[in-house]
Every structure is written in C-alpha cells, then in structure tokens.
Amino acid sequence: MAYGDKKDIGFAGMKADSGDDRVESYAAVGALPFGRVVTANYIDDTVTLGGTGTGITVHTWVKPDGYNPKDCVGVMVDGVIWAEVKPSEIPVVGGAAKFDAVTGMITGATGNILKGSVVRKVMVGSFGKTIAEIQITTPRVFP
C-alpha cells in the first residue's frame, strides 16, 4: 500500500474515527464480508449476515478477504464505522441506517433499521463501491 494525499477517506469495515467504541466478538456462521450488518445469537455467541441487526463487521488485516465460517468476528455495536452500500442505493444522510436483511448492505429508502444508528456521510470508495459512515449508539445489553 502506498501513502499519499489522494487516498480514500475509508473503506468498508474501517473504524471511521479514533473515538470511543465498543466491538464485541462472536463466531461467524458462514462467510462474512467487512462493513456489513450482522445479527448476533446471544445464546451461542454467533453472528449471521443481515437479519434484524446487532452491529457492523469490523475490518482486520489478518483476514484481508473477510471472515470465514467459525472465525472470531469483530462487530462494532457502538461507535463510528464505514459500511458497504448496496449497489444503486443511496442512504439518507442524517437518517437512520437501513440495511438489506439478506446481504447486510446499507440501503436507501427500504430495509430494516439498524437500531441506534445514523448515516453521517456517503461517498464512493475504492473500486467504485459506495460506502456510508454509520454512527451506532447502543446501550450495553446483557442478555
């Protein structure tokens, strides 16, 4: 990777700032891309893609292509993170983050709402993929 002044602001799964955040760990059920909404099963400590929405998968350099089944997955449940936007969709800046229940991608006008979230910014990132900066504010829950 080269460094310079013409690099992207962020990419899917990257933390968007250095402020306080909370990332929880779960085992992956199936392959999970970075920067996608996932749903936790608190009974067996696993996460699946999409669903009803617990948080967004965090990028790791250890797994450059995403998480594999049974990998330990970092899921941001409180903080600011970049998430992948579904092609041809435009999220509403200032509105709640909506996502596709199957792909976990951020959507525009339709989809499930990620509780406690707001879309702060939308931009075109690497390889022409649209990403959205999502702020998640979730109180700590003990199941």
Coordinates of C-alpha atoms in Angstrom, one line a residue:
M1 CA 0.0 0.0 0.0
A2 CA 1.3 3.4 -0.9
Y3 CA 0.6 6.5 1.1
G4 CA -0.2 10.0 -0.2
D5 CA -2.8 12.7 -0.2
K6 CA -5.1 11.1 -2.7
K7 CA -6.3 8.1 -0.7
D8 CA -9.8 7.2 0.2
I9 CA -11.3 8.5 3.4
G10 CA -12.3 5.0 4.4
F11 CA -13.3 1.5 3.2
A12 CA -16.0 -1.0 4.3
G13 CA -15.4 -2.2 7.9
M14 CA -12.8 0.5 8.8
K15 CA -13.4 2.4 12.0
A16 CA -14.2 6.0 11.0
D17 CA -12.6 7.8 13.9
S18 CA -10.4 7.2 16.9
G19 CA -13.1 8.0 19.5
D20 CA -14.7 5.6 22.0
D21 CA -16.2 2.5 20.5
R22 CA -17.3 -1.0 21.6
V23 CA -16.5 -4.0 19.4
E24 CA -17.9 -7.4 20.5
S25 CA -16.6 -10.8 19.4
Y26 CA -18.7 -13.6 18.0
A27 CA -18.1 -16.7 15.9
A28 CA -19.1 -16.4 12.3
V29 CA -21.9 -18.5 10.9
G30 CA -20.9 -18.6 7.2
A31 CA -18.6 -16.2 5.4
L32 CA -19.0 -12.5 6.4
P33 CA -17.6 -9.6 4.4
F34 CA -16.3 -6.5 6.2
G35 CA -18.6 -3.5 6.7
R36 CA -21.8 -5.4 6.7
V37 CA -24.7 -5.5 9.2
V38 CA -24.9 -8.8 11.1
T39 CA -27.2 -10.2 13.8
A40 CA -26.0 -11.9 17.0
N41 CA -27.3 -15.1 18.5
Y42 CA -26.6 -14.4 22.2
I43 CA -27.2 -18.0 23.2
D44 CA -24.4 -19.5 21.2
D45 CA -22.3 -16.3 20.7
T46 CA -22.5 -16.4 16.9
V47 CA -23.3 -13.9 14.1
T48 CA -25.0 -14.2 10.8
L49 CA -25.2 -11.8 7.8
G50 CA -28.2 -9.4 7.8
G51 CA -31.1 -10.5 9.9
T52 CA -32.5 -7.9 12.4
G53 CA -29.2 -6.1 13.1
T54 CA -26.8 -6.1 16.0
G55 CA -23.9 -4.2 14.5
I56 CA -21.4 -4.0 11.7
T57 CA -18.4 -6.2 11.0
V58 CA -15.0 -4.6 11.6
H59 CA -12.1 -5.0 9.1
T60 CA -9.0 -6.8 10.2
W61 CA -5.7 -7.0 8.3
V62 CA -5.4 -10.7 9.5
K63 CA -8.2 -11.7 7.2
P64 CA -8.0 -9.5 4.1
D65 CA -10.9 -11.1 2.3
G66 CA -13.4 -11.1 5.1
Y67 CA -14.3 -13.6 7.8
N68 CA -14.6 -17.4 7.2
P69 CA -17.1 -19.7 9.0
K70 CA -16.2 -20.1 12.7
D71 CA -13.7 -17.2 12.6
C72 CA -13.8 -14.8 15.6
V73 CA -15.7 -11.7 14.2
G74 CA -15.3 -8.2 15.5
V75 CA -18.7 -6.5 15.5
M76 CA -19.0 -2.8 16.2
V77 CA -22.1 -2.2 18.3
D78 CA -21.2 1.3 19.4
G79 CA -19.0 3.8 17.6
V80 CA -18.5 5.1 14.0
I81 CA -17.6 2.8 11.1
W82 CA -17.7 2.7 7.3
A83 CA -20.2 0.2 5.8
E84 CA -20.8 -1.1 2.3
V85 CA -23.8 0.3 0.5
K86 CA -25.9 -1.9 -1.8
P87 CA -25.4 -1.0 -5.5
S88 CA -27.8 1.6 -6.9
E89 CA -29.0 2.6 -3.4
I90 CA -28.4 6.0 -1.7
P91 CA -28.7 6.1 2.1
V92 CA -30.3 9.2 3.6
V93 CA -27.6 11.3 5.4
G94 CA -28.9 12.3 8.8
G95 CA -31.4 9.4 8.8
A96 CA -31.3 6.0 10.5
A97 CA -29.1 3.4 8.7
K98 CA -31.3 0.9 6.8
F99 CA -29.9 -2.4 5.6
D100 CA -30.8 -5.4 3.5
A101 CA -31.8 -8.3 5.7
V102 CA -30.1 -10.8 3.4
T103 CA -26.8 -9.1 2.3
G104 CA -26.3 -6.9 5.3
M105 CA -25.5 -4.0 3.0
I106 CA -26.7 -0.4 3.8
T107 CA -29.7 0.6 1.7
G108 CA -31.7 3.7 0.8
A109 CA -35.4 4.1 1.5
T110 CA -36.2 0.4 2.2
G111 CA -34.8 -2.2 4.5
N112 CA -34.5 -2.9 8.3
I113 CA -33.4 -0.1 10.6
L114 CA -30.1 -0.7 12.5
K115 CA -31.3 0.4 15.9
G116 CA -29.5 3.4 17.4
S117 CA -27.8 4.3 14.1
V118 CA -27.5 7.4 11.9
V119 CA -25.9 7.8 8.4
R120 CA -23.3 10.6 8.8
K121 CA -21.7 10.6 5.3
V122 CA -21.9 8.7 1.9
M123 CA -19.1 8.5 -0.6
V124 CA -17.7 6.4 -3.4
G125 CA -14.7 4.5 -2.2
S126 CA -12.2 2.0 -3.7
F127 CA -13.1 0.1 -6.8
G128 CA -16.2 2.3 -7.3
K129 CA -18.0 0.9 -4.3
T130 CA -20.2 3.3 -2.3
I131 CA -19.7 3.3 1.4
A132 CA -21.5 5.1 4.2
E133 CA -20.2 6.4 7.5
I134 CA -22.5 5.0 10.2
Q135 CA -22.7 6.1 13.8
I136 CA -24.1 3.5 16.2
T137 CA -25.2 4.4 19.7
T138 CA -26.3 1.3 21.5
P139 CA -26.6 0.9 25.3
R140 CA -24.8 -2.0 26.8
V141 CA -27.2 -5.0 26.9
F142 CA -26.6 -8.1 29.0
P143 CA -28.7 -11.0 27.6

